Short mmCIF file of C-alpha atoms and ligand atoms in Angstrom, two decimals:
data_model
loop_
_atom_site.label_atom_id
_atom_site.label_comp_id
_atom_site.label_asym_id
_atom_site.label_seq_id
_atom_site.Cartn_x
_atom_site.Cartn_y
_atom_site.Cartn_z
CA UNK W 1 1.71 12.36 -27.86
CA UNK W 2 3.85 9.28 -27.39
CA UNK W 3 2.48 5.37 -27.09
CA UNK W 4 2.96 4.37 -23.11
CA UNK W 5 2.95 0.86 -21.62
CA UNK W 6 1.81 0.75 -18.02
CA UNK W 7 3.39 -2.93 -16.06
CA UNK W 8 0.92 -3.51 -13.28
CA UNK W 9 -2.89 -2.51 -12.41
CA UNK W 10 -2.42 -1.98 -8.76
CA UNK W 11 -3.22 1.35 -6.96
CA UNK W 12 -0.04 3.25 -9.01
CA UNK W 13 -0.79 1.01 -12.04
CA UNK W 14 -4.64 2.72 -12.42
CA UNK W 15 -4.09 5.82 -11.09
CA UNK W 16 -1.36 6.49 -14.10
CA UNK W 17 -4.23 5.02 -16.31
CA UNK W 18 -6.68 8.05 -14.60
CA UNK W 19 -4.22 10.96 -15.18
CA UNK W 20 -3.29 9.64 -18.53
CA UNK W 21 -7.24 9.22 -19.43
CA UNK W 22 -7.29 12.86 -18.13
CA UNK W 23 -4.73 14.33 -20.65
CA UNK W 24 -5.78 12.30 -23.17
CA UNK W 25 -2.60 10.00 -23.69
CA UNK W 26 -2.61 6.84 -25.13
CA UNK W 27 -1.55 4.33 -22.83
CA UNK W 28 -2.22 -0.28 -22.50
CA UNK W 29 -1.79 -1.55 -19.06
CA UNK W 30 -0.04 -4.81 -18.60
CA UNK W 31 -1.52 -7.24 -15.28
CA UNK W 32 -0.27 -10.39 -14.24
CA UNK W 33 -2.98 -11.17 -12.09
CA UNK W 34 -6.47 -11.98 -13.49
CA UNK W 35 -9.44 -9.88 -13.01
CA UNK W 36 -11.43 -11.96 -10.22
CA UNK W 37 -7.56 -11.84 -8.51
CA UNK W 38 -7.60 -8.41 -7.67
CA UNK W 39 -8.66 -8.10 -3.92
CA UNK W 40 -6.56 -7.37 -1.26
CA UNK W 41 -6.93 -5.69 2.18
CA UNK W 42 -7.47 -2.09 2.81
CA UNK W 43 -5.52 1.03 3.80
CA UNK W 44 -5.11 4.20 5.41
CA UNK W 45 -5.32 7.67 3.37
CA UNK W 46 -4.24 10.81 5.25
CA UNK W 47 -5.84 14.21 3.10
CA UNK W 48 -3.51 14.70 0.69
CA UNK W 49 -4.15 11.35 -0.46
CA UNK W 50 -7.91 11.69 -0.76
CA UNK W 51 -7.21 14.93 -2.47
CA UNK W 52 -5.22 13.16 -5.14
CA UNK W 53 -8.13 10.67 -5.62
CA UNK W 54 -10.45 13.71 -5.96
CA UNK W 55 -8.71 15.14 -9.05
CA UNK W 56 -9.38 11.74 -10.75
CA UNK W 57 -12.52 9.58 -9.21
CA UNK W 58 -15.90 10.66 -7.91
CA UNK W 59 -15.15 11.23 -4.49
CA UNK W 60 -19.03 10.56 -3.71
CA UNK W 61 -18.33 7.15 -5.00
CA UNK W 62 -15.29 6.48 -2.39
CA UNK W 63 -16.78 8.09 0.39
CA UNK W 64 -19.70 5.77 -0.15
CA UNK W 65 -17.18 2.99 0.15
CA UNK W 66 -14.79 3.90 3.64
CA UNK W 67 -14.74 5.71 6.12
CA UNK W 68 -13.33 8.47 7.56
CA UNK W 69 -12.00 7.50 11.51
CA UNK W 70 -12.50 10.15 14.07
CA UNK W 71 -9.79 9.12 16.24
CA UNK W 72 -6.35 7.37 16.84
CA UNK W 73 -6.41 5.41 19.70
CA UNK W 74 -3.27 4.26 21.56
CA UNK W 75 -3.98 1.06 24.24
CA UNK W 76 -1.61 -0.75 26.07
CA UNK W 77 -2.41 -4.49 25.26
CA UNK W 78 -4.48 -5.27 28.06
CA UNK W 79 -7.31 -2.12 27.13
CA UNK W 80 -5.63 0.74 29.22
CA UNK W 81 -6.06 4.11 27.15
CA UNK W 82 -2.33 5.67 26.75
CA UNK W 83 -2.67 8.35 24.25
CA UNK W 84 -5.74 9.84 21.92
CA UNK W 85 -5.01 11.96 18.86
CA UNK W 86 -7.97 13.43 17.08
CA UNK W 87 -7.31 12.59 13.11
CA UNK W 88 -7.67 15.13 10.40
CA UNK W 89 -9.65 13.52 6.90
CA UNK W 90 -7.85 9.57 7.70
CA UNK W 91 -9.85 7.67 5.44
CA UNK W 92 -10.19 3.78 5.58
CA UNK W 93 -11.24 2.19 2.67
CA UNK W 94 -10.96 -1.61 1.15
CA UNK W 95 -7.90 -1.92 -1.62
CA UNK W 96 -10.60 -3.89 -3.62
CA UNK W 97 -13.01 -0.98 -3.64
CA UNK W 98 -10.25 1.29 -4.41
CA UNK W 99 -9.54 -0.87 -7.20
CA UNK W 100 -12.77 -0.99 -8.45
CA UNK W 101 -13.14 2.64 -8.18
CA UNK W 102 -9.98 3.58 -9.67
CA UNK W 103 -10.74 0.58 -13.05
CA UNK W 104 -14.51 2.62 -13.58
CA UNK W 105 -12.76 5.50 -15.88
CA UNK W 106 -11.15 3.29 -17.72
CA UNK W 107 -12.08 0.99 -21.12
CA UNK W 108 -11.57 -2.92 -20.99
CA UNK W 109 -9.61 -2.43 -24.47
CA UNK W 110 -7.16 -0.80 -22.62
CA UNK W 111 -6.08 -3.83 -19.76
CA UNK W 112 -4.53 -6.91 -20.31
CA UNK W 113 -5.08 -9.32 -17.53
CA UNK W 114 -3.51 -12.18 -17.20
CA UNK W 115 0.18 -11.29 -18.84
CA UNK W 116 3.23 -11.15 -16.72
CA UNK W 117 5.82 -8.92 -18.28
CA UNK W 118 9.42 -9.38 -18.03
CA UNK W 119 12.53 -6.84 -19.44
CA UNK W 120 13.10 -9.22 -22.13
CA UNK W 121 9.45 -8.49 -23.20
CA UNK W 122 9.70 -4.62 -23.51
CA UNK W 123 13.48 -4.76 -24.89
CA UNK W 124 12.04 -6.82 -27.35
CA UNK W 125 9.14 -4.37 -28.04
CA UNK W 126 7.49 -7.68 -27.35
CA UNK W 127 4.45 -5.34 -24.94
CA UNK W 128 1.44 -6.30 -27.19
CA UNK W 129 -2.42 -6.02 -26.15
CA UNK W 130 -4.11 -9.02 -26.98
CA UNK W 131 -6.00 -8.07 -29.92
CA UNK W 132 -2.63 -6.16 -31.32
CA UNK W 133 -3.86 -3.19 -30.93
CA UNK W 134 -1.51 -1.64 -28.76
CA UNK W 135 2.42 -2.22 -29.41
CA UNK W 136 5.90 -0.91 -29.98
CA UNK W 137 5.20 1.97 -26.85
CA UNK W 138 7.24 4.58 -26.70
CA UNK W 139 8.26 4.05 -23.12
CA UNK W 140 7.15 1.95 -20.37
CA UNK W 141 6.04 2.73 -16.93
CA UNK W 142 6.49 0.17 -14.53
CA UNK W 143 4.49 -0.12 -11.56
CA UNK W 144 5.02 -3.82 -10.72
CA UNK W 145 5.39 -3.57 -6.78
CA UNK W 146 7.60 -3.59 -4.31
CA UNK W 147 9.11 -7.08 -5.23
CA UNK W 148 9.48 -5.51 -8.90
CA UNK W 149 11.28 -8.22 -10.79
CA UNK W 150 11.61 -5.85 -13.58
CA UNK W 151 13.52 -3.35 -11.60
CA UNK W 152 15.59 -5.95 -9.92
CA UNK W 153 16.73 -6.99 -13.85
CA UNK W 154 17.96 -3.14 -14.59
CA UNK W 155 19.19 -2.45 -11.44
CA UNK W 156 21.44 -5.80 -10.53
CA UNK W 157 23.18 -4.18 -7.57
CA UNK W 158 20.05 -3.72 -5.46
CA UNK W 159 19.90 -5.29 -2.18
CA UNK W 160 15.56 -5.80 -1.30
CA UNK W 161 15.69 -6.87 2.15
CA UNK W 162 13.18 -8.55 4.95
CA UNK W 163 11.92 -6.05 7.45
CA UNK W 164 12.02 -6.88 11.14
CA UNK W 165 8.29 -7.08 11.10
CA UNK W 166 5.34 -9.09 9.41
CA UNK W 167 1.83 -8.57 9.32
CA UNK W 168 -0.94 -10.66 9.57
CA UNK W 169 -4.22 -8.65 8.13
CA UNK W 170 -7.94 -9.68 7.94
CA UNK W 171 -10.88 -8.12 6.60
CA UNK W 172 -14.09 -9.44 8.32
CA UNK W 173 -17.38 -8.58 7.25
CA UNK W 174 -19.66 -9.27 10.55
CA UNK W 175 -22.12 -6.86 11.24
CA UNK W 176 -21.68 -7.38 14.61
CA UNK W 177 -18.51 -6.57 15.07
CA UNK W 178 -18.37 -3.92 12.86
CA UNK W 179 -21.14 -2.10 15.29
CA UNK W 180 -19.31 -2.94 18.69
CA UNK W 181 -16.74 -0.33 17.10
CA UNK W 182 -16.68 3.52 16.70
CA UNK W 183 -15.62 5.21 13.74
CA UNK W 184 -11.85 5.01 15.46
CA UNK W 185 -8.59 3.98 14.84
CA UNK W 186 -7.68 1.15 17.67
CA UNK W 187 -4.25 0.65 18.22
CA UNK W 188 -3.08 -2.35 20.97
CA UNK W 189 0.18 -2.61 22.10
CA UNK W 190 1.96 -4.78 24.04
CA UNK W 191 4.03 -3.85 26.61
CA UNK W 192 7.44 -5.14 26.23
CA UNK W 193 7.01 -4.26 22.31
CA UNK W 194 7.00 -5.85 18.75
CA UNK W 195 3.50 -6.92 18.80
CA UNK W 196 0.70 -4.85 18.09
CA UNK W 197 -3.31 -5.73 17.03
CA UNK W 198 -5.18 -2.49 15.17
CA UNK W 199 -8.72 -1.86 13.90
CA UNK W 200 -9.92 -0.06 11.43
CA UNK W 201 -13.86 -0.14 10.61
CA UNK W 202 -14.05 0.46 6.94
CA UNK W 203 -17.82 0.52 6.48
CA UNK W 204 -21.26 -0.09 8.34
CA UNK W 205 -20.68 -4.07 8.13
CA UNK W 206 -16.75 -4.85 7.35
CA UNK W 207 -13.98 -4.39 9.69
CA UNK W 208 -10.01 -4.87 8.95
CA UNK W 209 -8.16 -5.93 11.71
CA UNK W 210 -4.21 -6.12 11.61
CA UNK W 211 -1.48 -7.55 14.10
CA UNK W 212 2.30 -6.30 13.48
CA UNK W 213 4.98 -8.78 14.96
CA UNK W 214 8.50 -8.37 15.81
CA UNK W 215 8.99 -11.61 13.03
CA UNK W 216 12.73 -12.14 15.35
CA UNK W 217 10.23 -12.86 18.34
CA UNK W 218 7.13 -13.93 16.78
CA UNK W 219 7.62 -17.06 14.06
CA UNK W 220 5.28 -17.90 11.97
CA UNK W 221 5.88 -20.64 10.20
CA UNK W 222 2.43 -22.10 8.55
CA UNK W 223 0.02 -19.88 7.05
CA UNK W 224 -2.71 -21.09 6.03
CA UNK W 225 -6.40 -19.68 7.42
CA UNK W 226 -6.40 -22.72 10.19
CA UNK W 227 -2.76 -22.27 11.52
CA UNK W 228 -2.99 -18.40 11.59
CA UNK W 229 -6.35 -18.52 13.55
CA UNK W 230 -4.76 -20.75 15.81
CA UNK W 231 -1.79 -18.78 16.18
CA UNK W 232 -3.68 -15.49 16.68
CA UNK W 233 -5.73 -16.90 19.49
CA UNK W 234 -2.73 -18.51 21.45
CA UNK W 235 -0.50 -15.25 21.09
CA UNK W 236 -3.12 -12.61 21.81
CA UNK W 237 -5.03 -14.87 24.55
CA UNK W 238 -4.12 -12.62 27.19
CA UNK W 239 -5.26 -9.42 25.64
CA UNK W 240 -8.26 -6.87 26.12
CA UNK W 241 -11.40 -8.85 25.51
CA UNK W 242 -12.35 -7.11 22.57
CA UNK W 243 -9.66 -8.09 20.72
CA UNK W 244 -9.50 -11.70 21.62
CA UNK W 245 -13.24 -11.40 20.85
CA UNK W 246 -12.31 -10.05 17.48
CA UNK W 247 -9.64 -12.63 16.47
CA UNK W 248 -12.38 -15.39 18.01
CA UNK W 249 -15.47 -14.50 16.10
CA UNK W 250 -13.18 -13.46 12.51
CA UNK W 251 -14.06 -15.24 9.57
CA UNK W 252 -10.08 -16.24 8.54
CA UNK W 253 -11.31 -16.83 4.63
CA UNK W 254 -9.60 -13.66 3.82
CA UNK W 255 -6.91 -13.98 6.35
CA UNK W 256 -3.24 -12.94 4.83
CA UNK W 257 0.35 -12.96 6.28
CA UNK W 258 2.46 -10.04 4.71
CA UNK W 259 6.05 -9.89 4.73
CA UNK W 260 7.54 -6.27 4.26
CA UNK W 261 10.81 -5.71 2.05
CA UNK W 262 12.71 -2.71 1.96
CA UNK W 263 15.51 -1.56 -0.35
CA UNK W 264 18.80 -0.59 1.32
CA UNK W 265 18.91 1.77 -1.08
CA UNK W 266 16.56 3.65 -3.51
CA UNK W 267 17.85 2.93 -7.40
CA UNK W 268 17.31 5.98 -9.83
CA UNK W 269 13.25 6.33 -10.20
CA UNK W 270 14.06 5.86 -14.37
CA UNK W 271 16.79 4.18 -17.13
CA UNK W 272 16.34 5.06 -20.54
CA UNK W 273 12.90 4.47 -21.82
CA UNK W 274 11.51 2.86 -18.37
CA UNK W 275 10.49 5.03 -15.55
CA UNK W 276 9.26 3.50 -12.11
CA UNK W 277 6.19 4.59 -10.26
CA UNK W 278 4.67 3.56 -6.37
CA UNK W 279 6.33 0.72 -5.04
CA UNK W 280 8.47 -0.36 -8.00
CA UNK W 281 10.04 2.83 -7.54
CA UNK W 282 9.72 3.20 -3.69
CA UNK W 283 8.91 0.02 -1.19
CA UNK W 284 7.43 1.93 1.77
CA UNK W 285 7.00 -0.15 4.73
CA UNK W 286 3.43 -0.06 6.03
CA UNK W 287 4.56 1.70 9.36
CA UNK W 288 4.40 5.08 7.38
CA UNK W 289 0.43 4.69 5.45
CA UNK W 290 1.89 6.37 2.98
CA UNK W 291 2.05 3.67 0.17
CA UNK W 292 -1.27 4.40 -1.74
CA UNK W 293 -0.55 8.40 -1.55
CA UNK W 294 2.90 8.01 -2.92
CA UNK W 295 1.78 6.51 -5.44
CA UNK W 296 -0.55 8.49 -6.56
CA UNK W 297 1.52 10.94 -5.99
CA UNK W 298 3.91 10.06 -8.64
CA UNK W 299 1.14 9.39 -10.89
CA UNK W 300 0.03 13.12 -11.39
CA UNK W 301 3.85 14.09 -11.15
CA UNK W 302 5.01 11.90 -13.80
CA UNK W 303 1.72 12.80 -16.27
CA UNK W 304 2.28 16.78 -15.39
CA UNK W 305 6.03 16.46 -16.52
CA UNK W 306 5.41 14.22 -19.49
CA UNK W 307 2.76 16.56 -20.45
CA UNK W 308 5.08 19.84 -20.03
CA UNK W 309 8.32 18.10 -21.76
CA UNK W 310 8.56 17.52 -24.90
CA UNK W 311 11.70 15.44 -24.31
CA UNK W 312 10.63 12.22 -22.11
CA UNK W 313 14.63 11.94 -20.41
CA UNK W 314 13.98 15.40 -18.91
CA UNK W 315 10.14 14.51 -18.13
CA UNK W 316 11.66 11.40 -16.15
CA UNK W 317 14.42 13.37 -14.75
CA UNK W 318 12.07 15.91 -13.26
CA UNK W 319 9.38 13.36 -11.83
CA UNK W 320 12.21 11.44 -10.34
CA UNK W 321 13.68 15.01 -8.51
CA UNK W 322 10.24 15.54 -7.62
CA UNK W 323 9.27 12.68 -5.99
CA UNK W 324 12.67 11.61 -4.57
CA UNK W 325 13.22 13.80 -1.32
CA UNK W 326 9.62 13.25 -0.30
CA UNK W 327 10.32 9.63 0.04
CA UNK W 328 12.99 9.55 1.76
CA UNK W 329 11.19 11.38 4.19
CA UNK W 330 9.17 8.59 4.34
CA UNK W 331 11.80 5.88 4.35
CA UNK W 332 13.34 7.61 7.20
CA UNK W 333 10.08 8.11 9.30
CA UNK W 334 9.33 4.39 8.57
CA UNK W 335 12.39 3.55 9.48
CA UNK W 336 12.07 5.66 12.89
CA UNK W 337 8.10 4.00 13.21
CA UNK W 338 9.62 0.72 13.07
CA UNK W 339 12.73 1.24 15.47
CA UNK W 340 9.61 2.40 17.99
CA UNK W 341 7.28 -0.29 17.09
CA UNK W 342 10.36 -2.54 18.48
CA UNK W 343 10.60 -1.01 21.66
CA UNK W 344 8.59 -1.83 25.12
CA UNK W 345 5.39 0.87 25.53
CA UNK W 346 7.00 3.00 28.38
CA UNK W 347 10.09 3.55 25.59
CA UNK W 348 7.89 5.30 23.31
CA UNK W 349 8.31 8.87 22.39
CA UNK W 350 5.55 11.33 22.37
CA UNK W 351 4.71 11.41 18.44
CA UNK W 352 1.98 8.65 19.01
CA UNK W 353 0.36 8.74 15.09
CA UNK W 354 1.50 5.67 13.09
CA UNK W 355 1.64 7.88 9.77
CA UNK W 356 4.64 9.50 8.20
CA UNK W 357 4.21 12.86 7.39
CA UNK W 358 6.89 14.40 5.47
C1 FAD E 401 -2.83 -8.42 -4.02
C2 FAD E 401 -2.31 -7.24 -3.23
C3 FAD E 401 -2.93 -6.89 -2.04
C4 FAD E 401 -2.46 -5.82 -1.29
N1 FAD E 401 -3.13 -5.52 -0.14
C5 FAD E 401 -2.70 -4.49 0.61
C6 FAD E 401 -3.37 -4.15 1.82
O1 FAD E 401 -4.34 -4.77 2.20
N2 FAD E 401 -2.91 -3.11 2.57
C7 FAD E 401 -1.83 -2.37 2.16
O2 FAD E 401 -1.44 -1.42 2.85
N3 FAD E 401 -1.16 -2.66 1.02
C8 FAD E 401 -1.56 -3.71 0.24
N4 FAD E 401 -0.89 -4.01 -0.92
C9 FAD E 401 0.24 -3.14 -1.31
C10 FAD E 401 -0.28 -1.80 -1.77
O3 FAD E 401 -1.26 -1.99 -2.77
C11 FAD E 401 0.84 -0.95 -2.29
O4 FAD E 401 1.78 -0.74 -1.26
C12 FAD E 401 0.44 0.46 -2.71
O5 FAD E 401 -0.91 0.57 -2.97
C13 FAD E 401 1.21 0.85 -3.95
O6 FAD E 401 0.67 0.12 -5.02
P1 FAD E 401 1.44 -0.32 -6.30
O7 FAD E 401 0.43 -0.25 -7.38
O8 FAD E 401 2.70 0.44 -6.47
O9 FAD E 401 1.86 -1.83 -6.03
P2 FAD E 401 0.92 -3.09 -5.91
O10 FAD E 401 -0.33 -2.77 -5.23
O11 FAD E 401 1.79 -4.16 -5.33
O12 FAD E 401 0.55 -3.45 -7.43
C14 FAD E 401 1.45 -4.03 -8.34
C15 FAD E 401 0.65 -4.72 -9.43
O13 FAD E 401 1.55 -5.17 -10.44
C16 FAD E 401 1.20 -6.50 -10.80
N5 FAD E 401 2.41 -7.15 -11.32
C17 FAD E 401 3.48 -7.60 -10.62
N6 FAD E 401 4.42 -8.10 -11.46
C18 FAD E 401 3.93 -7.95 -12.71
C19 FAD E 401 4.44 -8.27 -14.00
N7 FAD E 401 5.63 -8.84 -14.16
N8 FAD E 401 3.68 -8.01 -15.09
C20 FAD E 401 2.44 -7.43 -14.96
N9 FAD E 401 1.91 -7.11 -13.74
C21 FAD E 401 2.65 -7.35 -12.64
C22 FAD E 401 0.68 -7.10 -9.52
O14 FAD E 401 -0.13 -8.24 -9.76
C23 FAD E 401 -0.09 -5.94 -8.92
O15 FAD E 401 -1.44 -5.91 -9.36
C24 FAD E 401 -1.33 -5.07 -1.71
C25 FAD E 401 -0.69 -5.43 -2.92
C26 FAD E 401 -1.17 -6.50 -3.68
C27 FAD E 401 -0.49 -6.86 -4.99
#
């Protein structure tokens, strides 16, 4: 079997790494980030995504590590009850014990931390571990992210643009509040639109709370832990106790503000010897939770059709048709998530689940 280079260690990064350990394929991932940098926030997994994870990780091990929420709930901003949905196997778990999880299968020889690839590095067959071990791959997966700099290189035309909505997310770990909460999904909303609060428990102790604004309404300009305390508490001052209480008693060490980038329009998921995977491929807004299931998604479709082809152009070519029409499922369900998002409450339609299923 061929020599692979894997650009990134994120969620799409390490799950390659898993299906590749599976088959037995040599492979060297490639991270810009050091170890210790890893973290991040947490996400949503409908089934099929914990399914996915089941055919490479102990599942024990992640269901020891999130949670699986009962319900979706749907409040108007000021605690009213609008709409309940029960949820079938959502699963809330931290993106740092996911990443954890997802790095146990796989030996230390085989990451390079710390190294920021560019083009002119694997054009150059320039992709070497540090020890020297691992060079001149056959073909390079790239699983950079949605801001993939690397794609942006081979694909000059694209247009990556701002979404008309940013995210401020926090994961708390207060006892506390983590007990005030059922095992539930808790959506707010306001009612004019563009401004929501959610909250997801992801264990006994640890909580993550998010707040999606309209970013044409809502500005925020200074981010730093201080400034986005302060701006949570003056914006959501008027809300349902708990979640003032929330935003009050939140440690803001961990506090992030996300901005969301979508491409006008998807580039081919693979050019010569470079194939795309998860959001290098496919930026998926976060309206859909669909981003860590795509991804692995494409994982265990890539692997099965490099493992079936000999030839790696018609592997590529049938990942890519694949994979392709599912997206765009999701694209257009994010796009239809957002569009509703936008709108004041009694404008809402009946589909009330913030997931895109395709
Ligand atoms: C730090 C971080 C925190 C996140 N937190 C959340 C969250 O809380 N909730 C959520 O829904 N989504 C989060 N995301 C996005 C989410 O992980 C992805 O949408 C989804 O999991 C698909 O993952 P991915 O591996 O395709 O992309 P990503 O998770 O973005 O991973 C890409 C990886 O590639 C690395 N990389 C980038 N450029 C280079 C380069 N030139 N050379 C080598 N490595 C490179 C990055 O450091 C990163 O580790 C986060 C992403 C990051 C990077």
């Amino acid at each position: 079997m061929k020599k692979i280079a894997v650009v990134g260690a994120g969620i799409s990064g390490l799950s390659m790494a898993n299906y590749l350990e599976k088959h037995n394929i040599d492979y060297h991932i490639f991270e810009r980030r050091k170890k210790e940098d890893m973290a991040g926030h947490g996400f949503l997994l409908p089934q099929e995504g914990v399914e996915y994870l089941s055919q490479i990780i102990d599942c024990q091990l992640l269901f020891e590590k999130g949670n699986f929420l009962k319900k979706y709930i749907q409040y108007s901003h000021q605690g009213k009850i609008l709409a309940e949905k029960d949820l079938d196997q959502v699963f809330a778990i931290s993106r740092q014990a996911l990443i954890t999880i997802l790095s146990q299968n796989i030996s230390q020889e085989k990451i390079t931390y710390g190294k920021a690839i560019t083009l002119s590095d694997i054009e150059e067959g320039k992709l070497q571990s540090i020890d020297g071990s691992h060079s001149n791959a056959d073909f390079t997966i790239i699983a950079d992210g949605s801001r993939s700099r690397i794609r942006g290189e081979i694909f000059t035309e694209e247009k990556l643009r701002t979404v008309r909505e940013s995210e401020v997310v926090n994961i708390v770990k207060n006892k506390d509040i983590a007990t005030s909460i059922d095992n539930d999904f808790m959506k707010f909303h306001h009612e004019k639109g563009g401004l929501t609060f959610g909250i997801l428990k992801l264990s006994s102790d640890t909580i993550l709370w998010y707040s999606q604004f309209d970013n044409e309404k809502y500005i925020i300009n200074e981010c730093s832990p201080e400034n986005l305390k302060a701006y949570m508490l003056e914006v959501f001052h008027e809300w349902d106790p708990l979640v003032f209480s929330i935003i009050m008693q939140s440690d803001y060490e961990n506090v992030h503000l996300w901005h969301v980038y979508e491409l006008e329009k998807l580039n081919p998921f693979y050019k010569e010897n470079i194939v795309f995977i998860g959001d290098a491929a496919h930026p998926l807004i976060p309206f859909t939770s669909q981003g860590v299931t795509s991804a692995l998604k494409d994982s265990f479709s890539l692997t099965k059709h490099l493992v079936e082809k000999e030839n790696i152009q018609q592997a590529f070519k049938e990942y890519e048709e694949e994979r392709k029409p599912e997206i765009e499922t999701h694209i257009k369900n994010g796009r239809t998530l957002l569009n509703q998002f936008l709108l004041p409450l009694d404008q809402y339609t009946e589909n009330i689940l913030p997931i895109s299923y395709k």
